[in-house]
């Protein structure tokens, strides 16, 4: 399952590079995950999350990651995704709650419902 002379996979090498060369991600409360690193096709997909969602400079970070990884001889295609901050909150159609619970029930309801359900105390 290794694809390099030192016994590491492409995914492991990309993860190590992100931790070593892109500490600003973690310093600003962000996260990074290598979702795909296929040495056969040369495709690498990195996803940024945490503090990167909605960050005004995430496009700079993604550009830097893409520019570096595309230089690697075994990499032919790089995609860096940063989910929109609203995606984790249910999108623009989400009910009033941003925590996944209805504020009108003091945090005891469900997604946008003011009816707490039959097992509500």
PDB file of C-alpha atoms in Angstrom, residues 5 7 9-10 12-14 20 24 36 46 55-56 58 60 66 72 74 78 83-85 90 107 110 114 120:
ATOM      1  CA  UNK A   5      10.829   4.356  -1.739  1.00  0.00           C
ATOM      2  CA  UNK A   7       7.505   3.259   2.470  1.00  0.00           C
ATOM      3  CA  UNK A   9       1.943   6.714   0.808  1.00  0.00           C
ATOM      4  CA  UNK A  10       1.256   9.856  -1.177  1.00  0.00           C
ATOM      5  CA  UNK A  12       0.881  10.450   4.240  1.00  0.00           C
ATOM      6  CA  UNK A  13       3.439  12.652   2.494  1.00  0.00           C
ATOM      7  CA  UNK A  14       0.815  15.306   1.701  1.00  0.00           C
ATOM      8  CA  UNK A  20       5.059  21.173   8.384  1.00  0.00           C
ATOM      9  CA  UNK A  24      -1.003  28.851   9.661  1.00  0.00           C
ATOM     10  CA  UNK A  36      -7.802  11.636  -1.797  1.00  0.00           C
ATOM     11  CA  UNK A  46      -7.462  18.404   0.297  1.00  0.00           C
ATOM     12  CA  UNK A  55     -12.109  32.865   6.357  1.00  0.00           C
ATOM     13  CA  UNK A  56     -11.377  35.837   4.123  1.00  0.00           C
ATOM     14  CA  UNK A  58      -8.760  30.899   2.647  1.00  0.00           C
ATOM     15  CA  UNK A  60      -4.805  32.509  -0.559  1.00  0.00           C
ATOM     16  CA  UNK A  66      -2.310  24.020  -5.007  1.00  0.00           C
ATOM     17  CA  UNK A  72       5.408  17.342  -7.039  1.00  0.00           C
ATOM     18  CA  UNK A  74       3.674  12.379  -8.765  1.00  0.00           C
ATOM     19  CA  UNK A  78      -4.849  19.287  -7.075  1.00  0.00           C
ATOM     20  CA  UNK A  83     -16.781  24.340   2.562  1.00  0.00           C
ATOM     21  CA  UNK A  84     -18.937  27.436   2.827  1.00  0.00           C
ATOM     22  CA  UNK A  85     -19.554  28.306   6.478  1.00  0.00           C
ATOM     23  CA  UNK A  90     -27.813  23.800   7.089  1.00  0.00           C
ATOM     24  CA  UNK A 107     -32.285  24.469  23.387  1.00  0.00           C
ATOM     25  CA  UNK A 110     -35.237  19.931  17.088  1.00  0.00           C
ATOM     26  CA  UNK A 114     -40.977  24.701  18.545  1.00  0.00           C
ATOM     27  CA  UNK A 120     -40.123  16.389  26.415  1.00  0.00           C
TER      28      UNK A 120
END
